[in-house]
Coordinates of C-alpha atoms in Angstrom, one line a residue:
Chain K
M1 CA 13.2 84.1 -4.1
A2 CA 16.8 85.3 -3.5
M3 CA 17.6 82.0 -1.8
A4 CA 16.2 80.1 -4.8
A5 CA 18.2 82.2 -7.3
Q6 CA 21.3 81.7 -5.2
R7 CA 20.8 77.9 -5.2
Q8 CA 20.3 78.0 -9.0
G9 CA 23.6 79.8 -9.3
G10 CA 25.3 77.1 -7.2
W11 CA 24.1 74.4 -9.5
W12 CA 25.4 76.1 -12.5
L13 CA 28.8 76.3 -10.9
L14 CA 28.9 72.6 -10.5
I15 CA 28.6 71.9 -14.2
L16 CA 31.0 74.7 -15.1
P17 CA 34.1 72.4 -15.5
A18 CA 32.1 70.1 -17.8
F19 CA 30.8 73.1 -19.7
L20 CA 34.4 74.5 -20.2
L21 CA 35.6 71.1 -21.3
M22 CA 32.8 70.8 -23.9
T23 CA 33.5 74.3 -25.2
A24 CA 37.2 73.7 -25.5
F25 CA 37.1 70.3 -27.1
Y26 CA 33.7 70.0 -28.8
V27 CA 32.1 73.4 -29.6
T28 CA 35.4 75.1 -30.7
P29 CA 36.4 72.5 -33.3
I30 CA 32.8 72.5 -34.7
L31 CA 32.9 76.3 -35.0
Q32 CA 36.3 76.0 -36.7
V33 CA 34.9 73.5 -39.2
L34 CA 32.1 75.9 -39.8
A35 CA 34.6 78.7 -40.4
I36 CA 36.7 76.6 -42.8
S37 CA 33.7 75.9 -45.0
F38 CA 33.4 79.7 -45.6
T39 CA 37.2 80.4 -46.0
E40 CA 38.8 77.5 -48.0
P41 CA 40.1 77.7 -50.7
Q42 CA 39.1 81.4 -50.7
P43 CA 36.6 83.4 -48.5
G44 CA 33.1 83.2 -49.8
L45 CA 30.0 81.0 -50.3
Q46 CA 31.4 79.0 -53.3
N47 CA 31.5 75.8 -51.3
Y48 CA 27.8 76.1 -50.6
E49 CA 27.1 77.0 -54.2
R50 CA 28.1 73.4 -55.0
L51 CA 25.0 72.2 -53.3
F52 CA 23.0 73.6 -56.2
T53 CA 25.5 73.1 -59.0
S54 CA 27.5 70.0 -58.4
E55 CA 25.7 66.8 -59.5
S56 CA 28.1 64.6 -57.5
V57 CA 27.3 66.5 -54.3
Q58 CA 23.6 66.2 -54.9
R59 CA 24.0 62.5 -55.7
V60 CA 25.7 61.9 -52.3
I61 CA 23.0 63.8 -50.5
V62 CA 20.2 62.0 -52.2
T63 CA 21.8 58.6 -51.7
T64 CA 22.4 59.3 -48.0
L65 CA 18.8 60.5 -47.5
R66 CA 17.4 57.5 -49.4
I67 CA 19.5 55.0 -47.4
C68 CA 18.8 56.6 -44.1
T69 CA 15.0 56.7 -44.8
I70 CA 14.9 53.0 -45.8
T71 CA 17.1 52.1 -42.9
T72 CA 14.9 54.0 -40.5
V73 CA 11.7 52.5 -41.8
L74 CA 13.1 48.9 -41.7
A75 CA 14.7 49.4 -38.2
L76 CA 11.4 50.8 -36.9
L77 CA 9.4 47.9 -38.3
L78 CA 11.7 45.3 -36.9
G79 CA 12.2 47.2 -33.7
Y80 CA 8.5 47.7 -33.2
V81 CA 7.7 44.0 -33.6
L82 CA 10.5 43.2 -31.2
S83 CA 9.5 45.8 -28.6
Y84 CA 5.9 44.6 -28.8
K85 CA 7.0 41.1 -28.1
I86 CA 9.3 42.2 -25.3
A87 CA 6.8 44.6 -23.7
L88 CA 4.1 41.8 -23.5
A89 CA 6.5 39.1 -22.4
D90 CA 6.6 38.0 -18.8
E91 CA 9.4 39.3 -16.5
R92 CA 11.9 36.4 -17.0
A93 CA 11.5 36.2 -20.8
R94 CA 11.7 40.0 -21.0
R95 CA 15.2 40.0 -19.4
W96 CA 16.5 37.4 -22.0
W97 CA 14.9 39.3 -24.9
I98 CA 16.5 42.6 -23.7
L99 CA 19.9 40.9 -23.4
A100 CA 19.5 39.5 -26.9
V101 CA 18.8 43.0 -28.2
L102 CA 21.7 44.6 -26.3
V103 CA 24.5 42.1 -27.0
P104 CA 25.1 43.3 -30.6
L105 CA 25.6 46.7 -29.2
W106 CA 28.7 45.5 -27.4
I107 CA 30.3 44.1 -30.5
S108 CA 32.5 46.4 -32.5
V109 CA 30.8 47.9 -35.5
L110 CA 33.8 46.9 -37.6
V111 CA 33.5 43.3 -36.6
R112 CA 29.8 43.4 -37.4
A113 CA 30.4 45.0 -40.8
F114 CA 33.0 42.4 -41.8
A115 CA 30.7 39.6 -40.5
W116 CA 28.1 40.8 -43.0
V117 CA 30.6 40.9 -45.8
T118 CA 31.5 37.2 -45.2
L119 CA 27.9 36.3 -45.2
L120 CA 26.8 38.4 -48.2
R121 CA 29.8 38.3 -50.6
R122 CA 29.6 36.2 -53.8
Q123 CA 31.1 33.1 -52.2
G124 CA 29.4 33.9 -48.9
L125 CA 27.1 31.7 -46.9
V126 CA 23.9 33.2 -48.3
N127 CA 24.9 32.9 -51.9
E128 CA 26.4 29.4 -51.5
T129 CA 23.3 28.2 -49.7
L130 CA 20.9 29.6 -52.3
M131 CA 23.0 28.2 -55.2
G132 CA 23.4 24.8 -53.4
A133 CA 19.6 24.7 -53.1
G134 CA 19.3 25.4 -56.8
L135 CA 17.3 28.5 -56.2
I136 CA 19.7 30.8 -58.1
Q137 CA 22.2 30.1 -60.9
E138 CA 24.4 33.2 -60.5
P139 CA 25.4 34.6 -57.1
L140 CA 23.4 37.7 -56.1
A141 CA 25.0 41.0 -55.6
L142 CA 24.2 41.4 -51.9
V143 CA 27.2 43.5 -50.8
W144 CA 29.2 46.4 -52.0
N145 CA 26.0 48.2 -53.0
E146 CA 23.1 49.9 -51.3
F147 CA 21.5 46.7 -50.3
G148 CA 24.6 45.7 -48.3
I149 CA 24.8 49.0 -46.6
I150 CA 21.1 48.9 -45.6
V151 CA 21.5 45.4 -44.2
G152 CA 24.4 46.4 -42.1
M153 CA 22.8 49.7 -40.9
V154 CA 19.5 48.1 -40.1
H155 CA 21.3 45.5 -38.0
Y156 CA 23.2 48.2 -36.2
M157 CA 20.1 50.4 -35.6
V158 CA 17.5 47.9 -34.4
P159 CA 18.6 48.1 -30.7
Y160 CA 18.5 51.9 -30.9
A161 CA 14.9 51.6 -32.3
V162 CA 13.9 49.1 -29.6
L163 CA 15.0 51.0 -26.5
P164 CA 12.8 54.1 -26.8
M165 CA 9.9 52.2 -28.2
L166 CA 10.1 49.6 -25.4
A167 CA 10.3 52.4 -22.8
S168 CA 7.1 53.9 -24.2
M169 CA 5.3 50.6 -24.6
R170 CA 6.1 49.6 -21.0
E171 CA 4.4 52.7 -19.8
I172 CA 1.1 51.5 -21.4
D173 CA -1.1 50.1 -18.6
P174 CA -1.9 46.5 -19.6
R175 CA -5.4 47.1 -18.1
L176 CA -6.1 49.4 -21.0
L177 CA -5.7 46.6 -23.5
A178 CA -7.9 44.3 -21.3
A179 CA -10.5 47.1 -21.0
A180 CA -10.6 47.5 -24.8
R181 CA -11.2 43.8 -25.3
G182 CA -13.8 43.8 -22.5
L183 CA -15.6 46.6 -24.3
G184 CA -15.9 44.4 -27.4
A185 CA -12.8 45.3 -29.5
P186 CA -11.2 42.4 -31.4
R187 CA -7.4 42.0 -31.0
G188 CA -6.7 44.0 -34.2
T189 CA -8.8 46.9 -33.1
V190 CA -7.2 46.9 -29.7
F191 CA -3.8 47.2 -31.3
F192 CA -4.7 49.9 -33.8
R193 CA -7.0 52.0 -31.6
V194 CA -5.3 51.7 -28.3
F195 CA -1.8 50.2 -28.4
L196 CA -0.5 51.9 -31.5
P197 CA -1.6 55.5 -30.6
L198 CA -0.2 55.1 -27.1
S199 CA 3.1 53.8 -28.3
L200 CA 3.4 56.5 -31.0
P201 CA 5.6 58.9 -28.9
G202 CA 8.1 56.1 -28.6
L203 CA 7.9 55.2 -32.3
I204 CA 8.5 58.9 -33.3
A205 CA 11.3 59.2 -30.8
A206 CA 13.0 56.0 -32.1
G207 CA 12.5 57.2 -35.7
V208 CA 14.3 60.5 -34.9
L209 CA 17.1 58.8 -33.1
V210 CA 17.7 56.2 -35.8
F211 CA 17.5 58.7 -38.6
I212 CA 19.9 61.1 -37.0
F213 CA 22.3 58.3 -36.2
S214 CA 22.1 56.9 -39.7
L215 CA 23.0 60.3 -41.3
G216 CA 26.5 60.3 -40.0
F217 CA 27.3 56.6 -40.5
Y218 CA 30.8 56.0 -41.6
I219 CA 32.3 52.5 -41.0
T220 CA 29.3 50.4 -42.0
P221 CA 28.7 52.1 -45.4
A222 CA 32.5 52.3 -46.0
I223 CA 32.9 48.5 -45.7
L224 CA 29.6 47.3 -47.0
G225 CA 29.4 49.9 -49.8
G226 CA 32.8 49.0 -51.0
G227 CA 33.6 52.5 -52.1
K228 CA 31.0 52.4 -54.8
T229 CA 28.0 53.8 -52.9
L230 CA 29.1 56.9 -51.1
M231 CA 27.2 58.3 -48.1
V232 CA 27.9 61.7 -46.6
A233 CA 30.3 60.7 -43.9
E234 CA 32.5 58.7 -46.2
W235 CA 32.4 61.4 -48.8
I236 CA 33.5 64.0 -46.2
G237 CA 36.4 61.7 -45.3
L238 CA 37.3 61.3 -49.0
Q239 CA 37.3 65.1 -49.5
I240 CA 39.4 65.9 -46.5
L241 CA 41.8 62.9 -46.3
D242 CA 42.3 61.9 -49.9
L243 CA 41.5 65.0 -52.0
I244 CA 42.6 67.6 -49.4
R245 CA 39.6 69.7 -50.3
W246 CA 38.9 71.0 -46.8
G247 CA 36.4 73.6 -47.8
L248 CA 34.1 71.1 -49.5
G249 CA 34.4 68.6 -46.8
T250 CA 33.7 71.0 -44.0
M251 CA 30.8 72.4 -46.0
M252 CA 29.2 69.0 -46.1
A253 CA 30.0 68.4 -42.4
T254 CA 28.2 71.7 -41.6
M255 CA 25.2 70.6 -43.6
L256 CA 25.1 67.4 -41.7
V257 CA 25.1 69.2 -38.4
V258 CA 22.5 71.6 -39.6
T259 CA 20.3 68.8 -40.9
I260 CA 20.5 67.0 -37.5
L261 CA 19.7 70.2 -35.6
V262 CA 16.7 71.0 -37.9
T263 CA 15.4 67.4 -37.5
L264 CA 15.7 67.7 -33.7
A265 CA 14.0 71.1 -33.7
I266 CA 11.0 69.8 -35.7
F267 CA 10.5 66.7 -33.6
S268 CA 11.1 68.4 -30.3
R269 CA 7.7 70.1 -31.0
V270 CA 6.1 66.7 -31.6
V271 CA 7.6 64.5 -28.9
N272 CA 9.3 64.9 -25.6
L273 CA 13.0 64.6 -26.6
R274 CA 14.1 63.9 -23.1
R275 CA 12.5 60.5 -23.5
V276 CA 14.6 59.8 -26.6
F277 CA 17.8 60.3 -24.8
G278 CA 16.8 58.3 -21.8
S279 CA 16.1 60.9 -19.2
G280 CA 13.1 60.2 -17.0
A281 CA 10.0 62.3 -17.7
Chain J
M1 CA -32.0 51.1 -22.5
S2 CA -33.9 47.9 -22.1
S3 CA -34.3 46.9 -18.5
A4 CA -34.0 43.2 -18.9
G5 CA -31.0 42.1 -16.9
H6 CA -29.4 38.8 -17.5
A7 CA -28.7 36.0 -15.1
P8 CA -25.2 34.7 -14.9
S9 CA -24.2 31.6 -12.9
L10 CA -21.0 29.8 -11.9
Q11 CA -20.9 26.1 -11.7
G12 CA -18.1 24.5 -9.7
L13 CA -15.7 27.2 -10.9
S14 CA -12.0 26.6 -10.0
K15 CA -8.8 28.3 -11.0
H16 CA -5.5 26.7 -9.9
Y17 CA -2.1 28.3 -10.3
G18 CA 0.2 25.3 -9.8
S19 CA -0.8 23.9 -6.5
F20 CA -2.4 27.2 -5.4
R21 CA -6.1 27.2 -5.6
A22 CA -7.1 30.8 -6.3
V23 CA -10.7 29.8 -6.8
D24 CA -11.9 26.5 -5.3
D25 CA -15.1 25.0 -6.6
V26 CA -17.4 28.0 -6.4
S27 CA -21.0 27.7 -7.5
L28 CA -23.2 30.8 -7.4
S29 CA -26.2 32.0 -9.4
V30 CA -27.2 35.6 -9.7
E31 CA -30.7 36.7 -10.4
R32 CA -31.7 39.1 -13.2
G33 CA -31.2 42.7 -12.3
Q34 CA -29.5 41.8 -9.0
F35 CA -26.6 43.7 -7.5
L36 CA -24.2 41.0 -6.2
T37 CA -21.0 41.8 -4.4
L38 CA -18.1 39.4 -4.1
L39 CA -16.6 40.3 -0.7
G40 CA -13.4 38.9 0.7
P41 CA -9.9 39.8 2.0
S42 CA -7.1 40.1 -0.6
G43 CA -6.1 36.8 -2.0
S44 CA -9.6 35.3 -1.4
G45 CA -10.1 34.8 -5.2
K46 CA -12.9 37.4 -5.6
T47 CA -11.1 39.2 -8.4
T48 CA -10.1 36.0 -10.1
I49 CA -13.8 35.0 -10.2
L50 CA -14.7 38.3 -11.8
M51 CA -11.9 37.9 -14.4
C52 CA -13.2 34.5 -15.2
V53 CA -16.7 35.9 -15.7
A54 CA -15.2 38.7 -17.8
G55 CA -13.3 36.2 -19.9
F56 CA -9.8 37.3 -19.1
V57 CA -8.9 34.3 -17.0
A58 CA -9.7 30.8 -18.2
P59 CA -11.0 28.6 -15.4
T60 CA -9.2 25.4 -14.6
S61 CA -12.5 23.6 -14.3
G62 CA -16.2 24.5 -14.0
A63 CA -18.4 26.5 -16.2
I64 CA -19.8 30.0 -16.5
L65 CA -23.4 30.3 -17.8
L66 CA -25.4 33.3 -18.9
D67 CA -29.2 32.7 -18.9
G68 CA -28.4 29.0 -19.0
R69 CA -26.0 29.2 -22.0
D70 CA -22.4 28.1 -21.5
I71 CA -20.1 31.0 -22.2
T72 CA -16.9 29.6 -20.6
A73 CA -15.0 29.4 -23.9
L74 CA -16.2 32.8 -25.3
P75 CA -13.4 35.4 -25.6
P76 CA -14.0 38.6 -23.6
E77 CA -14.8 40.8 -26.6
R78 CA -17.7 38.5 -27.5
R79 CA -19.3 38.4 -24.1
D80 CA -20.8 41.8 -24.2
F81 CA -20.2 42.6 -20.6
G82 CA -19.5 46.1 -19.4
M83 CA -16.6 46.3 -17.0
V84 CA -15.2 49.0 -14.7
F85 CA -11.6 48.2 -13.9
Q86 CA -9.7 49.0 -10.8
G87 CA -8.1 52.4 -11.6
Y88 CA -10.8 52.7 -14.3
A89 CA -8.4 52.0 -17.3
L90 CA -9.7 55.0 -19.3
F91 CA -7.9 55.5 -22.6
P92 CA -5.6 58.5 -22.0
H93 CA -5.3 59.5 -25.7
M94 CA -9.1 59.9 -26.1
T95 CA -11.5 62.5 -24.8
V96 CA -14.3 61.5 -22.4
A97 CA -16.7 61.3 -25.3
E98 CA -14.3 59.2 -27.4
N99 CA -13.8 56.9 -24.4
V100 CA -17.5 56.4 -24.0
A101 CA -18.0 56.0 -27.8
F102 CA -15.3 53.3 -28.0
P103 CA -17.5 50.3 -27.4
L104 CA -20.0 51.7 -29.9
R105 CA -17.3 52.4 -32.5
V106 CA -16.0 48.8 -32.4
R107 CA -19.6 47.7 -32.8
K108 CA -19.7 49.9 -35.9
L109 CA -22.9 51.8 -34.9
P110 CA -24.0 54.6 -37.3
T111 CA -22.6 57.9 -36.2
A112 CA -25.9 59.6 -35.3
E113 CA -27.0 56.7 -33.1
R114 CA -23.6 56.6 -31.6
D115 CA -23.6 60.3 -30.7
A116 CA -27.1 60.0 -29.2
K117 CA -26.1 57.0 -27.0
V118 CA -22.9 58.7 -25.9
R119 CA -24.8 61.8 -24.9
A120 CA -27.4 59.7 -23.0
A121 CA -24.7 57.8 -21.2
L122 CA -22.8 60.9 -20.2
D123 CA -26.1 62.4 -19.1
L124 CA -26.7 59.3 -17.0
V125 CA -23.6 60.0 -15.0
Q126 CA -23.9 63.8 -15.1
L127 CA -20.8 64.5 -17.1
E128 CA -22.2 66.1 -20.3
R129 CA -20.2 69.2 -19.7
F130 CA -16.9 67.2 -19.6
A131 CA -17.3 65.4 -22.9
D132 CA -14.3 67.1 -24.6
R133 CA -11.9 66.8 -21.7
R134 CA -9.2 64.2 -21.4
P135 CA -9.4 61.7 -18.5
S136 CA -6.3 63.2 -16.9
Q137 CA -8.2 66.5 -16.5
L138 CA -10.9 64.9 -14.4
S139 CA -11.0 64.1 -10.7
G140 CA -11.0 60.6 -9.5
G141 CA -14.7 60.5 -8.9
Q142 CA -15.4 61.9 -12.4
Q143 CA -13.1 59.4 -14.0
Q144 CA -14.9 56.7 -12.2
R145 CA -18.2 58.0 -13.7
V146 CA -16.7 58.0 -17.2
A147 CA -15.7 54.4 -16.7
L148 CA -19.3 53.6 -15.7
A149 CA -20.7 55.4 -18.7
R150 CA -18.3 53.6 -21.0
A151 CA -19.2 50.3 -19.5
L152 CA -23.0 50.9 -19.7
V153 CA -23.3 52.7 -23.1
F154 CA -23.6 49.5 -25.2
D155 CA -26.4 48.0 -23.1
P156 CA -24.2 45.2 -21.8
A157 CA -25.7 42.0 -20.5
L158 CA -23.8 42.4 -17.3
L159 CA -21.9 45.1 -15.5
L160 CA -18.7 43.9 -13.8
L161 CA -17.1 46.2 -11.3
D162 CA -13.5 45.5 -10.0
E163 CA -13.1 47.5 -6.7
P164 CA -14.7 50.5 -8.4
L165 CA -14.3 52.8 -5.4
S166 CA -11.1 51.7 -3.9
A167 CA -9.0 54.6 -5.3
L168 CA -11.3 57.3 -3.9
D169 CA -11.2 59.0 -0.5
K170 CA -13.7 58.1 2.1
K171 CA -16.2 60.8 1.7
L172 CA -16.3 60.5 -2.1
R173 CA -16.6 56.8 -1.7
A174 CA -19.8 57.1 0.4
E175 CA -21.2 59.5 -2.1
L176 CA -20.5 57.2 -5.1
Q177 CA -21.8 54.2 -3.2
E178 CA -25.2 55.9 -3.2
E179 CA -24.9 57.0 -6.8
L180 CA -23.9 53.5 -7.9
R181 CA -26.9 52.1 -6.1
A182 CA -29.2 54.6 -7.7
L183 CA -27.7 53.9 -11.1
H184 CA -28.3 50.2 -10.6
R185 CA -32.0 50.9 -9.9
R186 CA -32.3 53.2 -12.9
V187 CA -30.7 50.9 -15.5
G188 CA -32.1 47.7 -14.0
R189 CA -29.1 45.6 -15.1
T190 CA -27.3 42.8 -13.3
F191 CA -24.2 44.1 -11.5
I192 CA -21.4 42.1 -10.1
N193 CA -19.1 44.0 -7.9
V194 CA -15.9 43.0 -6.2
T195 CA -14.7 44.7 -3.0
H196 CA -12.7 44.1 0.2
D197 CA -14.7 46.9 1.9
Q198 CA -17.4 45.4 4.0
E199 CA -19.3 48.7 4.4
E200 CA -19.4 49.1 0.7
A201 CA -20.7 45.6 0.3
L202 CA -23.4 46.0 2.9
S203 CA -24.6 49.4 1.7
M204 CA -24.8 48.7 -2.1
S205 CA -25.7 45.1 -2.7
D206 CA -28.8 43.1 -2.9
R207 CA -26.8 40.1 -2.2
V208 CA -23.3 39.5 -0.9
A209 CA -21.1 36.4 -1.4
I210 CA -18.3 36.1 1.1
L211 CA -15.1 34.4 -0.1
N212 CA -12.1 33.2 1.8
H213 CA -9.1 31.2 0.5
G214 CA -10.9 30.8 -2.9
K215 CA -14.0 29.2 -1.3
L216 CA -17.5 30.6 -1.1
V217 CA -18.1 30.8 2.7
Q218 CA -21.6 32.2 2.8
E219 CA -23.9 34.2 0.6
G220 CA -27.2 36.1 1.2
A221 CA -28.8 39.5 1.7
P222 CA -26.5 41.9 3.6
A223 CA -28.7 42.0 6.7
A224 CA -29.1 38.2 6.8
L225 CA -25.3 37.8 6.6
Y226 CA -24.7 40.4 9.3
E227 CA -27.3 39.1 11.6
R228 CA -26.8 35.4 11.1
P229 CA -23.2 34.8 10.1
R230 CA -22.6 31.1 9.7
T231 CA -18.9 31.0 10.6
R232 CA -16.4 32.9 12.8
F233 CA -14.8 34.3 9.6
V234 CA -18.0 35.8 8.3
A235 CA -18.9 37.3 11.7
D236 CA -15.4 38.8 12.0
F237 CA -15.0 40.0 8.5
L238 CA -18.5 41.6 8.2
G239 CA -18.5 44.1 11.0
K240 CA -16.9 43.5 14.3
S241 CA -17.7 40.8 16.7
N242 CA -16.8 39.3 20.2
F243 CA -16.5 35.6 20.3
L244 CA -17.5 33.5 23.3
T245 CA -16.2 29.9 23.5
G246 CA -17.7 27.5 26.0
T247 CA -19.3 24.2 26.6
V248 CA -23.0 23.4 26.2
R249 CA -24.5 22.8 29.7
E250 CA -28.2 23.1 29.2
A251 CA -30.4 22.7 26.1
H252 CA -34.1 23.1 25.7
P253 CA -36.5 24.2 22.8
G254 CA -35.8 27.8 22.1
G255 CA -32.4 28.1 23.6
F256 CA -29.3 26.7 25.3
A257 CA -26.8 27.8 27.8
I258 CA -23.0 27.5 27.8
A259 CA -20.4 27.7 30.5
V260 CA -17.5 30.0 29.8
G261 CA -15.3 29.5 32.8
A262 CA -17.6 30.1 35.7
T263 CA -20.0 32.3 33.7
R264 CA -23.2 31.0 32.3
V265 CA -24.2 32.5 29.0
V266 CA -27.7 31.9 27.6
Q267 CA -28.4 31.8 23.9
A268 CA -31.8 31.9 22.2
L269 CA -32.3 29.4 19.4
D270 CA -34.9 29.1 16.6
P271 CA -37.2 26.4 17.8
A272 CA -36.8 24.6 14.4
A273 CA -33.0 24.6 14.7
P274 CA -31.3 21.5 15.9
R275 CA -30.4 21.6 19.6
P276 CA -26.7 21.3 20.4
A277 CA -25.7 18.2 22.4
L278 CA -24.7 18.7 26.0
G279 CA -21.0 18.8 26.7
T280 CA -20.1 19.8 23.1
P281 CA -18.1 23.0 22.5
A282 CA -20.0 26.0 21.3
L283 CA -19.0 29.4 19.8
L284 CA -21.1 32.5 20.0
S285 CA -20.7 35.7 18.0
L286 CA -21.8 38.8 19.9
R287 CA -21.8 42.2 18.1
P288 CA -20.3 45.1 20.2
E289 CA -23.4 47.3 19.6
K290 CA -25.7 44.7 21.0
I291 CA -24.1 44.9 24.5
A292 CA -25.7 47.4 26.8
L293 CA -24.3 49.1 29.9
L294 CA -26.6 48.2 32.7
A295 CA -27.5 50.4 35.7
E296 CA -27.2 49.0 39.2
G297 CA -30.0 46.4 39.7
E298 CA -31.1 46.4 36.0
A299 CA -31.6 42.9 34.7
A300 CA -30.8 41.2 31.3
D301 CA -30.6 37.6 30.1
N302 CA -26.8 37.8 30.4
V303 CA -25.0 40.0 32.8
V304 CA -21.3 40.3 33.4
E305 CA -19.2 42.6 35.4
G306 CA -16.0 44.1 34.2
R307 CA -13.7 47.1 34.2
I308 CA -13.0 49.4 31.3
L309 CA -9.5 48.6 29.9
S310 CA -9.4 51.3 27.3
W311 CA -11.8 53.5 25.4
A312 CA -12.0 55.6 22.3
Y313 CA -14.3 58.4 21.3
L314 CA -15.6 58.1 17.7
G315 CA -17.9 61.1 17.4
A316 CA -21.1 59.1 17.0
G317 CA -20.2 56.8 19.8
F318 CA -17.7 55.3 22.2
A319 CA -15.8 52.1 21.6
L320 CA -14.9 50.4 24.9
S321 CA -12.8 47.4 25.7
V322 CA -14.0 45.9 28.9
A323 CA -12.0 43.3 30.8
T324 CA -14.2 40.6 32.3
P325 CA -13.1 37.7 34.5
D326 CA -14.4 34.8 32.4
L327 CA -15.2 36.2 28.9
G328 CA -11.9 37.9 28.3
V329 CA -11.9 41.4 26.8
L330 CA -15.3 42.4 25.3
R331 CA -15.6 45.1 22.8
V332 CA -18.6 47.3 23.4
T333 CA -19.9 50.3 21.4
L334 CA -22.5 52.7 22.7
P335 CA -23.9 55.9 21.3
A336 CA -22.1 58.9 22.6
W337 CA -25.3 60.9 22.8
G338 CA -27.0 60.1 26.0
A339 CA -24.4 57.6 27.1
P340 CA -25.1 56.4 30.7
I341 CA -21.5 56.9 31.8
A342 CA -18.4 59.0 31.0
P343 CA -15.8 56.3 30.2
V344 CA -12.8 56.3 32.4
E345 CA -10.1 53.6 32.5
R346 CA -10.5 51.0 35.2
L347 CA -14.1 52.1 35.8
P348 CA -16.2 49.1 36.9
V349 CA -19.2 48.5 34.6
R350 CA -22.1 46.0 34.3
L351 CA -22.6 44.6 30.8
G352 CA -25.8 43.0 29.7
W353 CA -27.3 41.4 26.5
S354 CA -30.3 39.5 25.6
A355 CA -30.2 35.8 24.7
A356 CA -31.2 36.7 21.1
A357 CA -28.4 39.3 20.7
S358 CA -25.7 36.7 20.0
V359 CA -25.6 34.0 17.4
P360 CA -24.0 30.5 17.5
V361 CA -21.4 30.3 14.7
E362 CA -19.1 27.5 13.5
E363 CA -15.4 27.5 13.8
D364 CA -13.7 28.0 10.4
A365 CA -12.6 24.8 8.7
A366 CA -8.8 24.8 8.9

């Protein structure tokens, strides 16, 4: 027992430098942000009072939650179909599919956002094509609104949705699917009674991951929203950098952190979070 | 459960993967209520045949019939066959009862009837007490019985078993072999079992089909296959065997003799069987347990002298390797209880066997 305790102590020493580094450069600034939200412009809870009184604060929160929810649902749908296809593909095809999913991850989020702008703007490829084909008379408003933000965010999030779901689907023994068919289940029943329930942990994990990621999105909404549709991160930037209202900005930042922690806490009871962040079970 | 088994048959079944012939022109018919085992080494095509029967693998050519009806094109979910997969393939997110109820649920049986059938099926495999457990909470043997209950609960036309006992330890395997045999008698259904374990095949089946390189080599009742193997492969794969290669020197009704080096070996022959021509090569299979140790002066149809090269004690018996001048090393097993000798290396021994103990077999086609 003593030996084991000693060995445990030894392990902790090994991560001490990393722990100190994290405390100094990560935890401390966050605590400072938390502190500012209670002290600027004068000590008290008046920044948090705005959550209940200010319509503009509430609008930003509602917009953010709505965009994040829609993004999560769409990214999960697209990601699920992709993962299903990849999980059931043969080994060679699977490698190519995974590469195709991962390549967008290596391209800067800035480049991707501007690429969407060129595609979706009034004289962009999509509008020009539709007008050329005579399907529409007036260009559609595809960008600098919520629609544009959601397109960009879904595009960014699909790989993050695919990876946990694919991991969970690949753990499903293909013999279970064969067994279900052999026992008389048509393909649809095999999917809904066997495949879907078994892939559910991955689906939930991907949902949590995508939702949390979306909450703090900055560049994509800033470019594709064109400043008209504000999400939380951009609003915080606006408060702190342009309006120099540190108190309000840090209040919202704190709310963001709290929301993320609460979401994680709820889902850690439902699924194994280690799976979400890629650690082996 | 109705006891009318169904009779499946294969007609010229082949499955090619590129130039590789996994199954090569196999024809086989199974009688109603029979327990057939497909036996062969790995890669012999036995599992592919089972998967073709189940409907998971489409044959390259040939047909699968059930009671004379062609079912080759039918998808697996419409064949109504129960199947026990290797590793059982129990649904991990369902309880034992839900697993067993699955085939009834997809057939949309009324709840009351479904519950009664699930209970009866769990009763059949003595697992009523475990109905609410998850498969992961059961032992290997119990999981195997759940898989059986699930495969039998919907009164399938056929029960297909893919190496059902391979994941279990030896003792449990022997127990479940008996259980499976008893279950087969109780439900009276046609069973098709796949295994690479010759003991399992011999002890459970009414009939065994031996496969090698995708071809059906020989089929028949277990005892007939063991006693009268047709080829060297069958004699070697089903149990152990010594092989004596020689040239036919004498032939008369009821037997012939071959020369193996300077030793003359006599072989009995069914009077109806064709006599081998003089001077042709012959191959005899001789089971180790059919060779006796002879006392000095004791006579037998065939007697050779040799020395014990090595020996092993197996509890129930001894396994000896005896070096002989002309016949090479002969494997001999004898019961340990009342063994005439205490084996010692280099001990000279006299071996004897009757002319009916060995069987002429064919060399395998290359």
